[in-house]
PDB file of C-alpha atoms and ligand atoms in Angstrom:
ATOM      1  CA  ALA R   1     139.795  77.029  93.179  1.00  0.00           C
ATOM      2  CA  VAL R   2     139.533  78.479  89.702  1.00  0.00           C
ATOM      3  CA  GLU R   3     137.979  75.800  87.493  1.00  0.00           C
ATOM      4  CA  ARG R   4     136.820  75.349  83.935  1.00  0.00           C
ATOM      5  CA  THR R   5     133.579  73.637  82.967  1.00  0.00           C
ATOM      6  CA  LEU R   6     131.880  72.755  79.699  1.00  0.00           C
ATOM      7  CA  SER R   7     128.516  74.369  79.083  1.00  0.00           C
ATOM      8  CA  ILE R   8     126.172  73.623  76.187  1.00  0.00           C
ATOM      9  CA  ILE R   9     123.232  75.824  75.283  1.00  0.00           C
ATOM     10  CA  LYS R  10     120.922  73.180  73.832  1.00  0.00           C
ATOM     11  CA  PRO R  11     118.812  73.377  70.628  1.00  0.00           C
ATOM     12  CA  ASP R  12     115.624  74.417  72.465  1.00  0.00           C
ATOM     13  CA  ALA R  13     117.291  77.478  74.007  1.00  0.00           C
ATOM     14  CA  VAL R  14     119.014  78.420  70.730  1.00  0.00           C
ATOM     15  CA  ALA R  15     115.618  78.173  68.964  1.00  0.00           C
ATOM     16  CA  LYS R  16     114.069  80.402  71.652  1.00  0.00           C
ATOM     17  CA  ASN R  17     116.701  83.068  70.976  1.00  0.00           C
ATOM     18  CA  VAL R  18     117.921  83.158  74.576  1.00  0.00           C
ATOM     19  CA  ILE R  19     121.649  82.463  73.995  1.00  0.00           C
ATOM     20  CA  GLY R  20     122.556  85.922  75.254  1.00  0.00           C
ATOM     21  CA  GLU R  21     120.241  85.779  78.254  1.00  0.00           C
ATOM     22  CA  ILE R  22     121.816  82.518  79.362  1.00  0.00           C
ATOM     23  CA  GLN R  23     125.366  83.754  78.773  1.00  0.00           C
ATOM     24  CA  SER R  24     124.524  86.903  80.717  1.00  0.00           C
ATOM     25  CA  ARG R  25     123.591  84.804  83.752  1.00  0.00           C
ATOM     26  CA  PHE R  26     127.013  83.163  83.673  1.00  0.00           C
ATOM     27  CA  GLU R  27     128.766  86.504  83.405  1.00  0.00           C
ATOM     28  CA  LYS R  28     126.696  88.113  86.161  1.00  0.00           C
ATOM     29  CA  ALA R  29     127.598  85.163  88.423  1.00  0.00           C
ATOM     30  CA  GLY R  30     131.304  85.898  87.879  1.00  0.00           C
ATOM     31  CA  LEU R  31     132.043  83.220  85.291  1.00  0.00           C
ATOM     32  CA  GLN R  32     133.988  84.138  82.185  1.00  0.00           C
ATOM     33  CA  ILE R  33     133.312  82.637  78.752  1.00  0.00           C
ATOM     34  CA  VAL R  34     136.826  81.673  77.660  1.00  0.00           C
ATOM     35  CA  ALA R  35     135.825  79.651  74.549  1.00  0.00           C
ATOM     36  CA  ALA R  36     132.604  79.431  72.533  1.00  0.00           C
ATOM     37  CA  LYS R  37     131.277  78.173  69.221  1.00  0.00           C
ATOM     38  CA  MET R  38     127.966  77.347  67.588  1.00  0.00           C
ATOM     39  CA  ILE R  39     127.808  73.949  65.933  1.00  0.00           C
ATOM     40  CA  LYS R  40     125.278  71.467  64.591  1.00  0.00           C
ATOM     41  CA  LEU R  41     125.989  68.081  66.153  1.00  0.00           C
ATOM     42  CA  ASP R  42     125.569  64.881  64.154  1.00  0.00           C
ATOM     43  CA  ASP R  43     124.656  61.480  65.620  1.00  0.00           C
ATOM     44  CA  GLU R  44     128.300  60.478  66.030  1.00  0.00           C
ATOM     45  CA  LYS R  45     129.398  63.659  67.793  1.00  0.00           C
ATOM     46  CA  ALA R  46     126.346  63.801  70.074  1.00  0.00           C
ATOM     47  CA  GLY R  47     126.438  60.053  70.774  1.00  0.00           C
ATOM     48  CA  GLY R  48     130.123  60.195  71.650  1.00  0.00           C
ATOM     49  CA  PHE R  49     129.570  63.106  73.985  1.00  0.00           C
ATOM     50  CA  TYR R  50     126.854  61.204  75.851  1.00  0.00           C
ATOM     51  CA  ALA R  51     128.549  57.783  75.577  1.00  0.00           C
ATOM     52  CA  GLU R  52     128.173  57.178  79.328  1.00  0.00           C
ATOM     53  CA  HIS R  53     124.379  57.145  78.776  1.00  0.00           C
ATOM     54  CA  SER R  54     124.443  54.833  75.723  1.00  0.00           C
ATOM     55  CA  GLU R  55     122.710  51.968  77.545  1.00  0.00           C
ATOM     56  CA  ARG R  56     119.982  54.171  78.999  1.00  0.00           C
ATOM     57  CA  GLY R  57     116.442  54.115  77.641  1.00  0.00           C
ATOM     58  CA  PHE R  58     116.520  57.837  76.957  1.00  0.00           C
ATOM     59  CA  PHE R  59     119.730  57.757  74.866  1.00  0.00           C
ATOM     60  CA  LYS R  60     118.073  57.679  71.426  1.00  0.00           C
ATOM     61  CA  ASP R  61     115.736  60.565  72.238  1.00  0.00           C
ATOM     62  CA  LEU R  62     118.608  62.506  73.804  1.00  0.00           C
ATOM     63  CA  VAL R  63     120.786  62.170  70.688  1.00  0.00           C
ATOM     64  CA  GLY R  64     117.779  62.946  68.479  1.00  0.00           C
ATOM     65  CA  PHE R  65     117.111  66.103  70.426  1.00  0.00           C
ATOM     66  CA  MET R  66     120.736  67.243  70.569  1.00  0.00           C
ATOM     67  CA  THR R  67     121.028  66.915  66.765  1.00  0.00           C
ATOM     68  CA  SER R  68     117.716  68.694  66.077  1.00  0.00           C
ATOM     69  CA  GLY R  69     119.308  72.135  65.730  1.00  0.00           C
ATOM     70  CA  PRO R  70     122.453  74.099  66.472  1.00  0.00           C
ATOM     71  CA  VAL R  71     123.958  74.271  69.942  1.00  0.00           C
ATOM     72  CA  VAL R  72     126.430  76.666  71.542  1.00  0.00           C
ATOM     73  CA  VAL R  73     129.324  74.918  73.259  1.00  0.00           C
ATOM     74  CA  GLN R  74     131.381  77.041  75.606  1.00  0.00           C
ATOM     75  CA  VAL R  75     133.973  76.864  78.322  1.00  0.00           C
ATOM     76  CA  LEU R  76     133.210  78.772  81.515  1.00  0.00           C
ATOM     77  CA  GLU R  77     136.045  79.697  83.851  1.00  0.00           C
ATOM     78  CA  GLY R  78     135.969  80.982  87.400  1.00  0.00           C
ATOM     79  CA  GLU R  79     136.013  80.219  91.092  1.00  0.00           C
ATOM     80  CA  GLY R  80     134.084  76.981  91.627  1.00  0.00           C
ATOM     81  CA  ALA R  81     132.865  77.088  88.024  1.00  0.00           C
ATOM     82  CA  ILE R  82     131.566  73.497  87.934  1.00  0.00           C
ATOM     83  CA  ALA R  83     129.179  73.829  90.884  1.00  0.00           C
ATOM     84  CA  LYS R  84     128.325  77.438  90.074  1.00  0.00           C
ATOM     85  CA  ASN R  85     127.213  76.483  86.573  1.00  0.00           C
ATOM     86  CA  ARG R  86     125.096  73.619  87.919  1.00  0.00           C
ATOM     87  CA  ASP R  87     123.489  75.928  90.495  1.00  0.00           C
ATOM     88  CA  LEU R  88     122.644  78.440  87.774  1.00  0.00           C
ATOM     89  CA  MET R  89     121.119  75.697  85.580  1.00  0.00           C
ATOM     90  CA  GLY R  90     118.981  74.073  88.281  1.00  0.00           C
ATOM     91  CA  ALA R  91     117.791  70.461  88.373  1.00  0.00           C
ATOM     92  CA  THR R  92     118.048  68.307  85.220  1.00  0.00           C
ATOM     93  CA  ASN R  93     114.265  67.993  85.101  1.00  0.00           C
ATOM     94  CA  PRO R  94     112.915  71.531  84.641  1.00  0.00           C
ATOM     95  CA  LYS R  95     109.808  70.576  86.619  1.00  0.00           C
ATOM     96  CA  GLU R  96     112.097  70.130  89.638  1.00  0.00           C
ATOM     97  CA  ALA R  97     114.334  73.131  88.957  1.00  0.00           C
ATOM     98  CA  ALA R  98     114.305  75.934  91.537  1.00  0.00           C
ATOM     99  CA  PRO R  99     112.655  79.226  90.547  1.00  0.00           C
ATOM    100  CA  GLY R 100     115.041  81.631  88.851  1.00  0.00           C
ATOM    101  CA  THR R 101     117.311  78.940  87.453  1.00  0.00           C
ATOM    102  CA  ILE R 102     118.022  78.620  83.739  1.00  0.00           C
ATOM    103  CA  ARG R 103     116.036  75.410  83.393  1.00  0.00           C
ATOM    104  CA  ALA R 104     113.063  76.721  85.388  1.00  0.00           C
ATOM    105  CA  ASP R 105     112.941  79.852  83.255  1.00  0.00           C
ATOM    106  CA  PHE R 106     113.715  78.496  79.771  1.00  0.00           C
ATOM    107  CA  ALA R 107     113.239  74.702  79.636  1.00  0.00           C
ATOM    108  CA  GLU R 108     110.228  72.552  78.776  1.00  0.00           C
ATOM    109  CA  SER R 109     111.198  68.916  79.405  1.00  0.00           C
ATOM    110  CA  ILE R 110     113.991  66.676  80.641  1.00  0.00           C
ATOM    111  CA  ASP R 111     115.447  66.412  77.123  1.00  0.00           C
ATOM    112  CA  ALA R 112     114.698  69.968  76.043  1.00  0.00           C
ATOM    113  CA  ASN R 113     116.264  71.311  79.223  1.00  0.00           C
ATOM    114  CA  ALA R 114     118.071  74.353  77.790  1.00  0.00           C
ATOM    115  CA  ALA R 115     121.579  73.678  79.048  1.00  0.00           C
ATOM    116  CA  HIS R 116     124.183  71.077  79.919  1.00  0.00           C
ATOM    117  CA  GLY R 117     127.002  71.477  82.414  1.00  0.00           C
ATOM    118  CA  SER R 118     129.837  69.164  83.420  1.00  0.00           C
ATOM    119  CA  ASP R 119     129.111  67.305  86.665  1.00  0.00           C
ATOM    120  CA  SER R 120     132.670  66.872  87.990  1.00  0.00           C
ATOM    121  CA  ALA R 121     136.257  67.946  87.394  1.00  0.00           C
ATOM    122  CA  GLU R 122     136.900  64.685  85.515  1.00  0.00           C
ATOM    123  CA  SER R 123     133.864  65.196  83.261  1.00  0.00           C
ATOM    124  CA  ALA R 124     134.815  68.826  82.678  1.00  0.00           C
ATOM    125  CA  ALA R 125     138.307  67.909  81.480  1.00  0.00           C
ATOM    126  CA  ARG R 126     136.964  65.213  79.154  1.00  0.00           C
ATOM    127  CA  GLU R 127     134.069  67.312  77.834  1.00  0.00           C
ATOM    128  CA  ILE R 128     136.166  70.430  77.216  1.00  0.00           C
ATOM    129  CA  ALA R 129     138.727  68.376  75.264  1.00  0.00           C
ATOM    130  CA  TYR R 130     135.874  66.748  73.289  1.00  0.00           C
ATOM    131  CA  PHE R 131     134.952  70.115  71.744  1.00  0.00           C
ATOM    132  CA  PHE R 132     137.971  72.393  72.034  1.00  0.00           C
ATOM    133  CA  ALA R 133     141.663  72.259  71.222  1.00  0.00           C
ATOM    134  CA  ALA R 134     143.882  73.858  73.862  1.00  0.00           C
ATOM    135  CA  ASP R 135     144.631  76.837  71.603  1.00  0.00           C
ATOM    136  CA  GLU R 136     140.890  77.592  71.223  1.00  0.00           C
ATOM    137  CA  ILE R 137     140.588  78.419  74.924  1.00  0.00           C
ATOM    138  CA  CYS R 138     141.465  81.968  75.876  1.00  0.00           C
ATOM    139  CA  SER R 139     141.933  82.454  79.609  1.00  0.00           C
ATOM    140  CA  ARG R 140     141.969  86.050  80.723  1.00  0.00           C
TER     141      ARG R 140
HETATM  142  P1  LIG E 201     122.456  66.642  80.456  1.00  0.00           P
HETATM  143  O1  LIG E 201     123.004  67.407  81.597  1.00  0.00           O
HETATM  144  O2  LIG E 201     122.752  67.183  79.101  1.00  0.00           O
HETATM  145  O3  LIG E 201     123.000  65.138  80.533  1.00  0.00           O
HETATM  146  C1  LIG E 201     122.273  64.042  80.002  1.00  0.00           C
HETATM  147  C2  LIG E 201     120.916  64.441  79.517  1.00  0.00           C
HETATM  148  O4  LIG E 201     120.009  63.374  79.305  1.00  0.00           O
HETATM  149  C3  LIG E 201     120.246  65.287  80.556  1.00  0.00           C
HETATM  150  O5  LIG E 201     120.863  66.560  80.613  1.00  0.00           O
HETATM  151  C4  LIG E 201     118.798  65.285  80.067  1.00  0.00           C
HETATM  152  O6  LIG E 201     118.565  66.295  79.103  1.00  0.00           O
HETATM  153  C5  LIG E 201     118.694  63.934  79.360  1.00  0.00           C
HETATM  154  N1  LIG E 201     117.812  62.993  80.036  1.00  0.00           N
HETATM  155  C6  LIG E 201     116.687  62.460  79.520  1.00  0.00           C
HETATM  156  N2  LIG E 201     116.112  61.618  80.373  1.00  0.00           N
HETATM  157  C7  LIG E 201     116.890  61.597  81.485  1.00  0.00           C
HETATM  158  C8  LIG E 201     116.814  60.919  82.745  1.00  0.00           C
HETATM  159  N3  LIG E 201     115.823  60.076  83.036  1.00  0.00           N
HETATM  160  N4  LIG E 201     117.793  61.145  83.641  1.00  0.00           N
HETATM  161  C9  LIG E 201     118.818  61.973  83.359  1.00  0.00           C
HETATM  162  N5  LIG E 201     118.934  62.650  82.190  1.00  0.00           N
HETATM  163  C10 LIG E 201     117.979  62.470  81.262  1.00  0.00           C
END
């Protein structure tokens, strides 16, 4: 089925100047970028996005990292977009990510792991609505 998923290019990848290289991987895999913006998250916006992790030991570092520089938030659309995006990213921990994946090629650590992608249809719906109004998404 055609799905939408939320993708974030994290501050480490923006700082490395590989926004376009990462977007190109999505496009080459048949996903379309149907919404995109660059923003600097603050503690409230980043903490709210990752609220499900608020009790985890890594939460403070995660929010600190995600507010350390601008991010690109985008909506990817296409056949099986949620799983496709996660396959392209590779494992959360770049040390475990398969060769040729975004995290293997561009990421340094489990926090500075280059990209985020929704993990389910429910997460995708919530995460897309967290960053984008319906009229900011342009299906083609
Ligand atoms: P992301 O897909 O953005 O979702 C939550 C993020 O928390 C994850 O990527 C990692 O960058 C970060 N993180 C840090 N430590 C852990 C951990 N032990 N398990 C899962 N995610 C972690």
